[in-house]
Each structure stands twice: as structure tokens, then as C-alpha cells.
PDB file of C-alpha atoms and ligand atoms in Angstrom:
ATOM      1  CA  UNK A   9     178.419 -15.274  17.660  1.00  0.00           C
ATOM      2  CA  UNK A  10     182.105 -16.050  18.130  1.00  0.00           C
ATOM      3  CA  UNK A  11     184.481 -16.903  20.943  1.00  0.00           C
ATOM      4  CA  UNK A  12     185.426 -13.327  21.837  1.00  0.00           C
ATOM      5  CA  UNK A  13     181.781 -12.155  21.877  1.00  0.00           C
ATOM      6  CA  UNK A  14     181.013 -15.107  24.141  1.00  0.00           C
ATOM      7  CA  UNK A  15     183.923 -14.293  26.402  1.00  0.00           C
ATOM      8  CA  UNK A  16     182.816 -10.715  27.013  1.00  0.00           C
ATOM      9  CA  UNK A  17     179.110 -11.612  27.361  1.00  0.00           C
ATOM     10  CA  UNK A  18     179.929 -14.258  29.977  1.00  0.00           C
ATOM     11  CA  UNK A  19     182.522 -12.258  31.922  1.00  0.00           C
ATOM     12  CA  UNK A  20     181.927 -12.513  35.649  1.00  0.00           C
ATOM     13  CA  UNK A  21     180.229 -15.907  35.476  1.00  0.00           C
ATOM     14  CA  UNK A  22     182.011 -18.978  36.904  1.00  0.00           C
ATOM     15  CA  UNK A  23     182.656 -20.377  33.423  1.00  0.00           C
ATOM     16  CA  UNK A  24     186.104 -21.979  33.449  1.00  0.00           C
ATOM     17  CA  UNK A  25     186.584 -22.575  29.715  1.00  0.00           C
ATOM     18  CA  UNK A  26     184.636 -21.643  26.586  1.00  0.00           C
ATOM     19  CA  UNK A  27     184.744 -23.870  23.501  1.00  0.00           C
ATOM     20  CA  UNK A  28     182.923 -22.388  20.519  1.00  0.00           C
ATOM     21  CA  UNK A  29     182.072 -24.273  17.319  1.00  0.00           C
ATOM     22  CA  UNK A  30     180.558 -22.905  14.142  1.00  0.00           C
ATOM     23  CA  UNK A  31     179.214 -26.421  13.676  1.00  0.00           C
ATOM     24  CA  UNK A  32     179.590 -29.653  15.595  1.00  0.00           C
ATOM     25  CA  UNK A  33     177.815 -32.990  15.938  1.00  0.00           C
ATOM     26  CA  UNK A  34     176.496 -32.509  19.461  1.00  0.00           C
ATOM     27  CA  UNK A  35     177.679 -30.082  22.146  1.00  0.00           C
ATOM     28  CA  UNK A  36     176.906 -32.776  24.744  1.00  0.00           C
ATOM     29  CA  UNK A  37     179.352 -35.149  23.053  1.00  0.00           C
ATOM     30  CA  UNK A  38     182.017 -32.424  22.977  1.00  0.00           C
ATOM     31  CA  UNK A  39     181.454 -31.590  26.649  1.00  0.00           C
ATOM     32  CA  UNK A  40     181.621 -35.255  27.695  1.00  0.00           C
ATOM     33  CA  UNK A  41     184.844 -35.674  25.780  1.00  0.00           C
ATOM     34  CA  UNK A  42     186.302 -32.604  27.498  1.00  0.00           C
ATOM     35  CA  UNK A  43     185.254 -33.963  30.910  1.00  0.00           C
ATOM     36  CA  UNK A  44     186.984 -37.242  30.113  1.00  0.00           C
ATOM     37  CA  UNK A  45     190.116 -35.277  29.199  1.00  0.00           C
ATOM     38  CA  UNK A  46     190.071 -33.553  32.610  1.00  0.00           C
ATOM     39  CA  UNK A  47     188.265 -30.289  31.824  1.00  0.00           C
ATOM     40  CA  UNK A  48     187.328 -28.335  34.972  1.00  0.00           C
ATOM     41  CA  UNK A  49     183.918 -27.643  36.482  1.00  0.00           C
ATOM     42  CA  UNK A  50     182.175 -24.922  34.474  1.00  0.00           C
ATOM     43  CA  UNK A  51     183.522 -25.875  31.036  1.00  0.00           C
ATOM     44  CA  UNK A  52     181.132 -24.535  28.406  1.00  0.00           C
ATOM     45  CA  UNK A  53     180.612 -25.760  24.856  1.00  0.00           C
ATOM     46  CA  UNK A  54     178.535 -23.607  22.504  1.00  0.00           C
ATOM     47  CA  UNK A  55     177.747 -24.307  18.875  1.00  0.00           C
ATOM     48  CA  UNK A  56     176.089 -22.214  16.202  1.00  0.00           C
ATOM     49  CA  UNK A  57     174.765 -25.422  14.614  1.00  0.00           C
ATOM     50  CA  UNK A  58     174.568 -29.127  15.465  1.00  0.00           C
ATOM     51  CA  UNK A  59     174.500 -31.855  12.847  1.00  0.00           C
ATOM     52  CA  UNK A  60     173.730 -34.644  15.346  1.00  0.00           C
ATOM     53  CA  UNK A  61     171.802 -32.754  18.042  1.00  0.00           C
ATOM     54  CA  UNK A  62     170.423 -35.308  20.466  1.00  0.00           C
ATOM     55  CA  UNK A  63     167.188 -35.458  22.457  1.00  0.00           C
ATOM     56  CA  UNK A  64     166.329 -38.081  25.058  1.00  0.00           C
ATOM     57  CA  UNK A  65     165.959 -41.771  24.174  1.00  0.00           C
ATOM     58  CA  UNK A  66     167.798 -41.482  20.876  1.00  0.00           C
ATOM     59  CA  UNK A  67     165.534 -38.735  19.555  1.00  0.00           C
ATOM     60  CA  UNK A  68     166.836 -35.892  17.389  1.00  0.00           C
ATOM     61  CA  UNK A  69     167.133 -32.235  18.365  1.00  0.00           C
ATOM     62  CA  UNK A  70     166.985 -29.779  15.451  1.00  0.00           C
ATOM     63  CA  UNK A  71     169.517 -26.913  15.765  1.00  0.00           C
ATOM     64  CA  UNK A  72     169.199 -24.321  13.028  1.00  0.00           C
ATOM     65  CA  UNK A  73     172.321 -22.182  12.472  1.00  0.00           C
ATOM     66  CA  UNK A  74     171.898 -18.547  13.410  1.00  0.00           C
ATOM     67  CA  UNK A  75     168.501 -19.022  15.071  1.00  0.00           C
ATOM     68  CA  UNK A  76     169.007 -21.689  17.735  1.00  0.00           C
ATOM     69  CA  UNK A  77     171.018 -21.635  20.922  1.00  0.00           C
ATOM     70  CA  UNK A  78     172.737 -24.954  21.659  1.00  0.00           C
ATOM     71  CA  UNK A  79     175.139 -25.355  24.527  1.00  0.00           C
ATOM     72  CA  UNK A  80     176.415 -27.797  27.115  1.00  0.00           C
ATOM     73  CA  UNK A  81     177.843 -27.006  30.512  1.00  0.00           C
ATOM     74  CA  UNK A  82     180.165 -29.613  32.006  1.00  0.00           C
ATOM     75  CA  UNK A  83     180.064 -29.732  35.799  1.00  0.00           C
ATOM     76  CA  UNK A  84     181.938 -31.735  38.402  1.00  0.00           C
ATOM     77  CA  UNK A  85     179.364 -32.063  41.190  1.00  0.00           C
ATOM     78  CA  UNK A  86     180.581 -31.871  44.778  1.00  0.00           C
ATOM     79  CA  UNK A  87     179.868 -34.805  47.112  1.00  0.00           C
ATOM     80  CA  UNK A  88     176.711 -33.127  48.547  1.00  0.00           C
ATOM     81  CA  UNK A  89     175.526 -32.357  44.992  1.00  0.00           C
ATOM     82  CA  UNK A  90     176.040 -35.992  44.039  1.00  0.00           C
ATOM     83  CA  UNK A  91     173.157 -36.850  46.406  1.00  0.00           C
ATOM     84  CA  UNK A  92     170.881 -34.805  44.150  1.00  0.00           C
ATOM     85  CA  UNK A  93     172.099 -35.799  40.686  1.00  0.00           C
ATOM     86  CA  UNK A  94     168.563 -36.364  39.384  1.00  0.00           C
ATOM     87  CA  UNK A  95     167.748 -32.709  39.990  1.00  0.00           C
ATOM     88  CA  UNK A  96     170.307 -31.321  37.538  1.00  0.00           C
ATOM     89  CA  UNK A  97     167.848 -31.971  34.748  1.00  0.00           C
ATOM     90  CA  UNK A  98     164.957 -29.917  36.219  1.00  0.00           C
ATOM     91  CA  UNK A  99     167.588 -27.355  37.274  1.00  0.00           C
ATOM     92  CA  UNK A 100     168.383 -26.713  33.615  1.00  0.00           C
ATOM     93  CA  UNK A 101     164.710 -26.353  32.660  1.00  0.00           C
ATOM     94  CA  UNK A 102     164.020 -24.122  35.642  1.00  0.00           C
ATOM     95  CA  UNK A 103     167.020 -21.942  34.845  1.00  0.00           C
ATOM     96  CA  UNK A 104     165.631 -21.275  31.363  1.00  0.00           C
ATOM     97  CA  UNK A 105     162.173 -20.488  32.811  1.00  0.00           C
ATOM     98  CA  UNK A 106     163.619 -18.142  35.403  1.00  0.00           C
ATOM     99  CA  UNK A 107     165.829 -16.379  32.859  1.00  0.00           C
ATOM    100  CA  UNK A 108     162.859 -15.815  30.538  1.00  0.00           C
ATOM    101  CA  UNK A 109     160.653 -14.640  33.341  1.00  0.00           C
ATOM    102  CA  UNK A 110     163.060 -12.506  35.369  1.00  0.00           C
ATOM    103  CA  UNK A 111     165.135 -10.983  32.575  1.00  0.00           C
ATOM    104  CA  UNK A 112     162.596 -10.818  29.710  1.00  0.00           C
ATOM    105  CA  UNK A 113     159.169 -10.857  31.406  1.00  0.00           C
ATOM    106  CA  UNK A 114     158.183 -13.842  29.264  1.00  0.00           C
ATOM    107  CA  UNK A 115     156.033 -16.357  31.132  1.00  0.00           C
ATOM    108  CA  UNK A 116     157.418 -19.874  30.778  1.00  0.00           C
ATOM    109  CA  UNK A 117     156.562 -23.235  32.322  1.00  0.00           C
ATOM    110  CA  UNK A 118     158.283 -26.555  32.820  1.00  0.00           C
ATOM    111  CA  UNK A 119     156.612 -29.530  31.174  1.00  0.00           C
ATOM    112  CA  UNK A 120     157.654 -32.212  33.628  1.00  0.00           C
ATOM    113  CA  UNK A 121     160.332 -33.311  33.876  1.00  0.00           C
ATOM    114  CA  UNK A 122     162.240 -30.551  32.083  1.00  0.00           C
ATOM    115  CA  UNK A 123     160.986 -29.215  28.737  1.00  0.00           C
ATOM    116  CA  UNK A 124     160.319 -25.485  28.708  1.00  0.00           C
ATOM    117  CA  UNK A 125     157.058 -24.201  27.264  1.00  0.00           C
ATOM    118  CA  UNK A 126     155.885 -20.731  26.315  1.00  0.00           C
ATOM    119  CA  UNK A 127     152.156 -20.492  25.611  1.00  0.00           C
ATOM    120  CA  UNK A 128     152.042 -24.290  25.817  1.00  0.00           C
ATOM    121  CA  UNK A 129     154.601 -24.737  23.043  1.00  0.00           C
ATOM    122  CA  UNK A 130     158.069 -26.186  23.474  1.00  0.00           C
ATOM    123  CA  UNK A 131     160.848 -23.631  23.128  1.00  0.00           C
ATOM    124  CA  UNK A 132     163.589 -25.537  24.907  1.00  0.00           C
ATOM    125  CA  UNK A 133     164.743 -29.099  25.468  1.00  0.00           C
ATOM    126  CA  UNK A 134     167.174 -30.361  28.082  1.00  0.00           C
ATOM    127  CA  UNK A 135     169.453 -33.381  27.927  1.00  0.00           C
ATOM    128  CA  UNK A 136     171.490 -34.046  31.066  1.00  0.00           C
ATOM    129  CA  UNK A 137     174.031 -36.846  30.915  1.00  0.00           C
ATOM    130  CA  UNK A 138     176.350 -38.197  33.581  1.00  0.00           C
ATOM    131  CA  UNK A 139     179.798 -39.466  32.781  1.00  0.00           C
ATOM    132  CA  UNK A 140     181.102 -42.340  34.944  1.00  0.00           C
ATOM    133  CA  UNK A 141     184.473 -43.981  35.317  1.00  0.00           C
ATOM    134  CA  UNK A 142     183.464 -47.333  36.800  1.00  0.00           C
ATOM    135  CA  UNK A 143     181.454 -46.363  39.861  1.00  0.00           C
ATOM    136  CA  UNK A 144     183.092 -42.922  40.121  1.00  0.00           C
ATOM    137  CA  UNK A 145     181.263 -39.928  38.752  1.00  0.00           C
ATOM    138  CA  UNK A 146     183.445 -37.879  36.439  1.00  0.00           C
ATOM    139  CA  UNK A 147     180.886 -35.184  35.885  1.00  0.00           C
ATOM    140  CA  UNK A 148     177.549 -34.204  34.443  1.00  0.00           C
ATOM    141  CA  UNK A 149     176.767 -32.411  31.233  1.00  0.00           C
ATOM    142  CA  UNK A 150     173.816 -30.031  31.121  1.00  0.00           C
ATOM    143  CA  UNK A 151     172.762 -29.837  27.482  1.00  0.00           C
ATOM    144  CA  UNK A 152     170.296 -27.086  26.641  1.00  0.00           C
ATOM    145  CA  UNK A 153     168.741 -26.282  23.270  1.00  0.00           C
ATOM    146  CA  UNK A 154     166.596 -23.152  22.884  1.00  0.00           C
ATOM    147  CA  UNK A 155     164.680 -21.964  19.834  1.00  0.00           C
ATOM    148  CA  UNK A 156     165.507 -18.261  19.792  1.00  0.00           C
ATOM    149  CA  UNK A 157     164.405 -17.160  16.298  1.00  0.00           C
ATOM    150  CA  UNK A 158     161.520 -18.409  14.154  1.00  0.00           C
ATOM    151  CA  UNK A 159     163.873 -20.257  11.795  1.00  0.00           C
ATOM    152  CA  UNK A 160     164.781 -22.576  14.697  1.00  0.00           C
ATOM    153  CA  UNK A 161     161.236 -23.919  15.026  1.00  0.00           C
ATOM    154  CA  UNK A 162     160.655 -27.238  13.251  1.00  0.00           C
ATOM    155  CA  UNK A 163     157.291 -27.608  11.480  1.00  0.00           C
ATOM    156  CA  UNK A 164     154.462 -29.176  13.542  1.00  0.00           C
ATOM    157  CA  UNK A 165     154.514 -32.425  11.557  1.00  0.00           C
ATOM    158  CA  UNK A 166     158.170 -32.995  12.517  1.00  0.00           C
ATOM    159  CA  UNK A 167     157.797 -32.700  16.287  1.00  0.00           C
ATOM    160  CA  UNK A 168     156.135 -34.792  18.988  1.00  0.00           C
ATOM    161  CA  UNK A 169     154.909 -31.679  20.777  1.00  0.00           C
ATOM    162  CA  UNK A 170     154.055 -28.269  19.244  1.00  0.00           C
ATOM    163  CA  UNK A 171     157.116 -25.998  19.124  1.00  0.00           C
ATOM    164  CA  UNK A 172     157.710 -22.234  19.227  1.00  0.00           C
ATOM    165  CA  UNK A 173     160.529 -19.757  19.787  1.00  0.00           C
ATOM    166  CA  UNK A 174     161.440 -17.065  22.283  1.00  0.00           C
ATOM    167  CA  UNK A 175     161.370 -14.147  19.834  1.00  0.00           C
ATOM    168  CA  UNK A 176     157.701 -14.874  18.989  1.00  0.00           C
ATOM    169  CA  UNK A 177     156.788 -14.339  22.640  1.00  0.00           C
ATOM    170  CA  UNK A 178     159.162 -11.432  23.168  1.00  0.00           C
ATOM    171  CA  UNK A 179     158.048  -9.591  20.041  1.00  0.00           C
ATOM    172  CA  UNK A 180     161.567  -8.435  19.174  1.00  0.00           C
ATOM    173  CA  UNK A 181     164.906  -9.871  18.057  1.00  0.00           C
ATOM    174  CA  UNK A 182     167.119 -11.320  20.768  1.00  0.00           C
ATOM    175  CA  UNK A 183     170.877 -11.919  20.708  1.00  0.00           C
ATOM    176  CA  UNK A 184     171.611 -15.561  21.496  1.00  0.00           C
ATOM    177  CA  UNK A 185     174.641 -14.717  23.652  1.00  0.00           C
ATOM    178  CA  UNK A 186     172.514 -12.386  25.742  1.00  0.00           C
ATOM    179  CA  UNK A 187     170.039 -15.192  26.466  1.00  0.00           C
ATOM    180  CA  UNK A 188     172.907 -17.617  27.103  1.00  0.00           C
ATOM    181  CA  UNK A 189     174.330 -15.306  29.777  1.00  0.00           C
ATOM    182  CA  UNK A 190     170.894 -14.917  31.382  1.00  0.00           C
ATOM    183  CA  UNK A 191     170.357 -18.700  31.496  1.00  0.00           C
ATOM    184  CA  UNK A 192     173.837 -19.375  32.904  1.00  0.00           C
ATOM    185  CA  UNK A 193     173.302 -16.773  35.643  1.00  0.00           C
ATOM    186  CA  UNK A 194     170.222 -18.761  36.682  1.00  0.00           C
ATOM    187  CA  UNK A 195     171.990 -22.132  36.382  1.00  0.00           C
ATOM    188  CA  UNK A 196     174.721 -21.049  38.794  1.00  0.00           C
ATOM    189  CA  UNK A 197     172.265 -19.443  41.174  1.00  0.00           C
ATOM    190  CA  UNK A 198     169.936 -22.491  41.241  1.00  0.00           C
ATOM    191  CA  UNK A 199     172.912 -24.800  41.643  1.00  0.00           C
ATOM    192  CA  UNK A 200     173.397 -23.538  45.192  1.00  0.00           C
ATOM    193  CA  UNK A 201     169.767 -24.496  45.961  1.00  0.00           C
ATOM    194  CA  UNK A 202     169.905 -27.941  44.314  1.00  0.00           C
ATOM    195  CA  UNK A 203     167.688 -30.428  46.137  1.00  0.00           C
ATOM    196  CA  UNK A 204     166.465 -27.874  48.688  1.00  0.00           C
ATOM    197  CA  UNK A 205     162.850 -27.191  49.656  1.00  0.00           C
ATOM    198  CA  UNK A 206     163.112 -23.820  47.882  1.00  0.00           C
ATOM    199  CA  UNK A 207     164.205 -25.591  44.683  1.00  0.00           C
ATOM    200  CA  UNK A 208     161.246 -27.985  44.935  1.00  0.00           C
ATOM    201  CA  UNK A 209     158.807 -25.119  45.515  1.00  0.00           C
ATOM    202  CA  UNK A 210     160.152 -23.230  42.512  1.00  0.00           C
ATOM    203  CA  UNK A 211     159.843 -26.346  40.321  1.00  0.00           C
ATOM    204  CA  UNK A 212     156.212 -26.801  41.390  1.00  0.00           C
ATOM    205  CA  UNK A 213     155.420 -23.130  40.821  1.00  0.00           C
ATOM    206  CA  UNK A 214     156.654 -23.390  37.237  1.00  0.00           C
ATOM    207  CA  UNK A 215     154.955 -26.718  36.553  1.00  0.00           C
ATOM    208  CA  UNK A 216     152.797 -26.799  33.406  1.00  0.00           C
ATOM    209  CA  UNK A 217     149.345 -28.470  33.360  1.00  0.00           C
ATOM    210  CA  UNK A 218     148.912 -28.315  37.136  1.00  0.00           C
ATOM    211  CA  UNK A 219     145.331 -29.337  37.974  1.00  0.00           C
ATOM    212  CA  UNK A 220     144.759 -30.431  34.364  1.00  0.00           C
ATOM    213  CA  UNK A 221     144.200 -33.865  32.850  1.00  0.00           C
ATOM    214  CA  UNK A 222     147.243 -35.316  31.106  1.00  0.00           C
ATOM    215  CA  UNK A 223     148.196 -38.546  29.439  1.00  0.00           C
ATOM    216  CA  UNK A 224     151.469 -40.272  30.291  1.00  0.00           C
ATOM    217  CA  UNK A 225     152.789 -42.811  27.794  1.00  0.00           C
ATOM    218  CA  UNK A 226     155.410 -45.315  28.855  1.00  0.00           C
ATOM    219  CA  UNK A 227     157.445 -45.812  25.753  1.00  0.00           C
ATOM    220  CA  UNK A 228     158.616 -49.305  26.610  1.00  0.00           C
ATOM    221  CA  UNK A 229     155.592 -51.510  27.232  1.00  0.00           C
ATOM    222  CA  UNK A 230     153.227 -49.105  25.433  1.00  0.00           C
ATOM    223  CA  UNK A 231     151.239 -48.480  28.586  1.00  0.00           C
ATOM    224  CA  UNK A 232     149.233 -45.286  29.052  1.00  0.00           C
ATOM    225  CA  UNK A 233     147.753 -43.604  32.082  1.00  0.00           C
ATOM    226  CA  UNK A 234     145.461 -40.572  32.294  1.00  0.00           C
ATOM    227  CA  UNK A 235     145.278 -38.424  35.381  1.00  0.00           C
ATOM    228  CA  UNK A 236     145.122 -34.968  36.892  1.00  0.00           C
ATOM    229  CA  UNK A 237     148.474 -33.309  37.635  1.00  0.00           C
ATOM    230  CA  UNK A 238     148.758 -32.715  41.389  1.00  0.00           C
ATOM    231  CA  UNK A 239     152.405 -31.677  41.606  1.00  0.00           C
ATOM    232  CA  UNK A 240     155.872 -33.110  42.121  1.00  0.00           C
ATOM    233  CA  UNK A 241     156.849 -35.298  45.069  1.00  0.00           C
ATOM    234  CA  UNK A 242     160.086 -34.765  47.044  1.00  0.00           C
ATOM    235  CA  UNK A 243     161.900 -37.283  44.812  1.00  0.00           C
ATOM    236  CA  UNK A 244     161.002 -35.363  41.674  1.00  0.00           C
ATOM    237  CA  UNK A 245     158.272 -37.783  40.566  1.00  0.00           C
ATOM    238  CA  UNK A 246     155.086 -36.443  38.978  1.00  0.00           C
ATOM    239  CA  UNK A 247     152.003 -36.859  41.228  1.00  0.00           C
ATOM    240  CA  UNK A 248     148.827 -37.778  39.356  1.00  0.00           C
ATOM    241  CA  UNK A 249     145.264 -38.386  40.560  1.00  0.00           C
ATOM    242  CA  UNK A 250     143.649 -41.144  38.542  1.00  0.00           C
ATOM    243  CA  UNK A 251     139.984 -41.235  37.550  1.00  0.00           C
ATOM    244  CA  UNK A 252     139.481 -43.865  40.282  1.00  0.00           C
ATOM    245  CA  UNK A 253     140.510 -41.219  42.831  1.00  0.00           C
ATOM    246  CA  UNK A 254     143.768 -42.930  43.766  1.00  0.00           C
ATOM    247  CA  UNK A 255     147.112 -41.161  43.524  1.00  0.00           C
ATOM    248  CA  UNK A 256     150.233 -42.397  41.761  1.00  0.00           C
ATOM    249  CA  UNK A 257     153.753 -41.057  41.310  1.00  0.00           C
ATOM    250  CA  UNK A 258     155.420 -41.327  37.927  1.00  0.00           C
ATOM    251  CA  UNK A 259     159.222 -41.462  37.713  1.00  0.00           C
ATOM    252  CA  UNK A 260     160.963 -39.545  34.939  1.00  0.00           C
ATOM    253  CA  UNK A 261     162.533 -41.780  32.347  1.00  0.00           C
ATOM    254  CA  UNK A 262     160.829 -43.500  29.499  1.00  0.00           C
ATOM    255  CA  UNK A 263     157.692 -41.422  29.655  1.00  0.00           C
ATOM    256  CA  UNK A 264     156.012 -38.865  27.447  1.00  0.00           C
ATOM    257  CA  UNK A 265     153.516 -36.386  28.838  1.00  0.00           C
ATOM    258  CA  UNK A 266     150.857 -34.437  26.976  1.00  0.00           C
ATOM    259  CA  UNK A 267     147.678 -32.584  27.866  1.00  0.00           C
ATOM    260  CA  UNK A 268     144.401 -34.361  27.148  1.00  0.00           C
ATOM    261  CA  UNK A 269     142.412 -31.213  26.340  1.00  0.00           C
ATOM    262  CA  UNK A 270     144.292 -28.775  24.170  1.00  0.00           C
ATOM    263  CA  UNK A 271     143.568 -26.218  21.541  1.00  0.00           C
ATOM    264  CA  UNK A 272     146.892 -26.941  19.838  1.00  0.00           C
TER     265      UNK A 272
HETATM  266  C1  LIG B   3     164.887 -32.934  24.348  1.00  0.00           C
HETATM  267  O1  LIG B   3     164.692 -34.254  24.079  1.00  0.00           O
HETATM  268  O2  LIG B   3     164.054 -32.071  24.318  1.00  0.00           O
HETATM  269  C2  LIG B   3     166.323 -32.613  24.670  1.00  0.00           C
HETATM  270  C3  LIG B   3     166.969 -31.729  23.666  1.00  0.00           C
HETATM  271  C4  LIG B   3     168.339 -31.291  24.124  1.00  0.00           C
HETATM  272  C5  LIG B   3     169.061 -30.535  23.070  1.00  0.00           C
HETATM  273  C6  LIG B   3     170.364 -29.973  23.563  1.00  0.00           C
HETATM  274  S1  LIG B   3     171.067 -28.862  22.436  1.00  0.00           S
HETATM  275  C7  LIG B   3     172.566 -28.878  23.279  1.00  0.00           C
HETATM  276  C8  LIG B   3     172.809 -30.309  23.705  1.00  0.00           C
HETATM  277  N1  LIG B   3     173.453 -31.087  22.679  1.00  0.00           N
HETATM  278  C9  LIG B   3     172.695 -32.099  22.247  1.00  0.00           C
HETATM  279  O3  LIG B   3     173.032 -32.929  21.378  1.00  0.00           O
HETATM  280  N2  LIG B   3     171.513 -32.072  22.893  1.00  0.00           N
HETATM  281  C10 LIG B   3     171.457 -31.003  23.861  1.00  0.00           C
HETATM  282  P1  LIG B   3     163.260 -34.909  23.917  1.00  0.00           P
HETATM  283  O4  LIG B   3     162.408 -34.575  25.103  1.00  0.00           O
HETATM  284  O5  LIG B   3     163.557 -36.306  23.631  1.00  0.00           O
HETATM  285  O6  LIG B   3     162.640 -34.193  22.685  1.00  0.00           O
HETATM  286  C11 LIG B   3     163.101 -34.462  21.394  1.00  0.00           C
HETATM  287  C12 LIG B   3     161.914 -34.198  20.481  1.00  0.00           C
HETATM  288  O7  LIG B   3     161.667 -32.786  20.424  1.00  0.00           O
HETATM  289  C13 LIG B   3     162.152 -34.623  19.042  1.00  0.00           C
HETATM  290  O8  LIG B   3     161.820 -35.965  18.850  1.00  0.00           O
HETATM  291  C14 LIG B   3     161.205 -33.686  18.276  1.00  0.00           C
HETATM  292  O9  LIG B   3     159.873 -34.166  18.316  1.00  0.00           O
HETATM  293  C15 LIG B   3     161.240 -32.424  19.123  1.00  0.00           C
HETATM  294  N3  LIG B   3     162.187 -31.420  18.626  1.00  0.00           N
HETATM  295  C16 LIG B   3     163.347 -31.600  17.938  1.00  0.00           C
HETATM  296  N4  LIG B   3     163.941 -30.435  17.710  1.00  0.00           N
HETATM  297  C17 LIG B   3     163.142 -29.478  18.246  1.00  0.00           C
HETATM  298  C18 LIG B   3     163.216 -28.074  18.338  1.00  0.00           C
HETATM  299  N5  LIG B   3     164.241 -27.385  17.850  1.00  0.00           N
HETATM  300  N6  LIG B   3     162.200 -27.440  18.959  1.00  0.00           N
HETATM  301  C19 LIG B   3     161.156 -28.092  19.495  1.00  0.00           C
HETATM  302  N7  LIG B   3     161.016 -29.434  19.443  1.00  0.00           N
HETATM  303  C20 LIG B   3     162.010 -30.118  18.822  1.00  0.00           C
END
């Protein structure tokens, strides 16, 4: 991977700038910095390796050189899009699912709110961050990390949820730039549907563990709730039916979701 390979693979997409690093701390940090310096909508940062790859809530994202795809897309949402900021995160997860499904015939699901699973194992994580100047939104950064090759997959004892890679499911080697182009095509196409009923339907159709029992852990107070996954409400909250029969909605944030019955 290098800048000129990226440029030709992404030709025709509304990518305004491409910044390629052989190694960087975090592509999200680079993209936020570029936004703060005035970079336009569609600025893309790609790195072959990250030394400080970030997950949510201060967690670490492992990015193995040569085998992982790590990139961040800086966007400047329009006023209408700013009403749906919370949906940029599922948009990124959905885009990866759609790319895998439509372009590679690999079945993928979204573990609410936005991890991507293949065969119930995590192949992709999403970290969306907004950048504010006082009360004015400067932009959002869609950070996406995908395990492409086997070397990208951390061992089971180093991850909170079992991990896998795309090549395992595909059964053949895959060029990272090719997958990047496929995901970006889906990002830009889903962007025009952000917050719509069609977007919501697609999110529900890709939802993992639907109808199954899951456990949700709130990381703050250490509270736990078990329930059956019913779907996603119009605000993007996860709908659960509790054992008592009552229904609750869980907001994304400081929560961790896992299946109760699993062979993994
Ligand atoms: C995420 O956080 O899954 C979001 C990861 C986002 C990474 C991208 S890469 C490009 C951009 N630049 C960044 O610095 N970040 C973004 P979370 O849901 O908090 O999951 C983090 C947890 O996933 C870790 O605590 C590990 O348990 C596990 N993990 C770490 N690396 C992994 C990997 N390569 N594959 C699968 N699981 C991993």
C-alpha cells in the first residue's frame, strides 16, 4: 500500500484528500488534527500500522502492519446531517457489512451499536468522534479498523470479544486497498440515507443476536441486565425484552453487549 496505489484505487470516490502513513499513532488523531486545520469534507487518513490505535472508552485497538486496514474519514456534516450525528457510528459499521456482503458475498452482522461480526467474531471496530469548536461542530471522524489477514487478529486472551479476519471467511487473500474502496463506496452511499427509515431498516436487518438472549454490562456502575434482543428503536437504542416480560431501551455509550449462550 502507498499513496499512489490508494489514489488510483479510490478514483471516482468523493475523497477530497488522501494522507497515507506507513505508521502513525492513531488515524483518528491525524484526521481530527486535519479537520482543525481546515481540511475539507472527505479527507481520508490511512495507515499501514498504528502504534496508539484507539477503541472506545480508552480501550486499545491492535493494528498489525501489512494485515490490518486502519483508516479515518473526516466529514463536515451538513445542517440536516447534524440532526442525525449519532447515526454516523452505525453508518460506519453498516458500510463495512454491506461492502462484505455485496462485494464479497461474506455474511456480516452488526453487534449493536457498531462492531462488525463474521461468524459471530469481531472483524471490525468503529470509533466515531466529533470535533467541536465551542458549540459549533467542526466535523466528525469515522475511524474504522478491519482485520483483513490472519496476522491482524489478536489472540483470544487479549480481546474482550472473540476476533477473526475477513480473509478467513473469504478463503483467499484480499488487497486492503480493494476492501477500503468497497467500504468507502458504501459509506458515501449510506450517507445520503442517514437517519432515514431505509437506514433504520437496514441496520435492523444486519443486527446480530436478534431474538437471542444477551447480557448488557454498564461499565460505570457495574450494573448488568439480561434480555432478549427485539431490535433498534427510532433513536438508535437497543430494544430488549426482560425476563419479567417488560421492554427496555438501552442507549449506546458505556455499555458492553455479549450473547448469553455461545459456543465461542
Ligand atoms: C472499537 O472499540 O472496536 C473501535 C476500534 C476502532 C479502531 C479504528 S482503526 C482507525 C481509527 N483510529 C483509531 O485510533 N481507532 C480507529 P471497542 O468497542 O472499545 O473495542 C476495543 C476492544 O476490541 C479492545 O479492548 C480489545 O478487546 C478488542 N480489540 C483490539 N484490537 C482488536 C482487533 N484488531 N480485532 C478485534 N478485537 C480487537
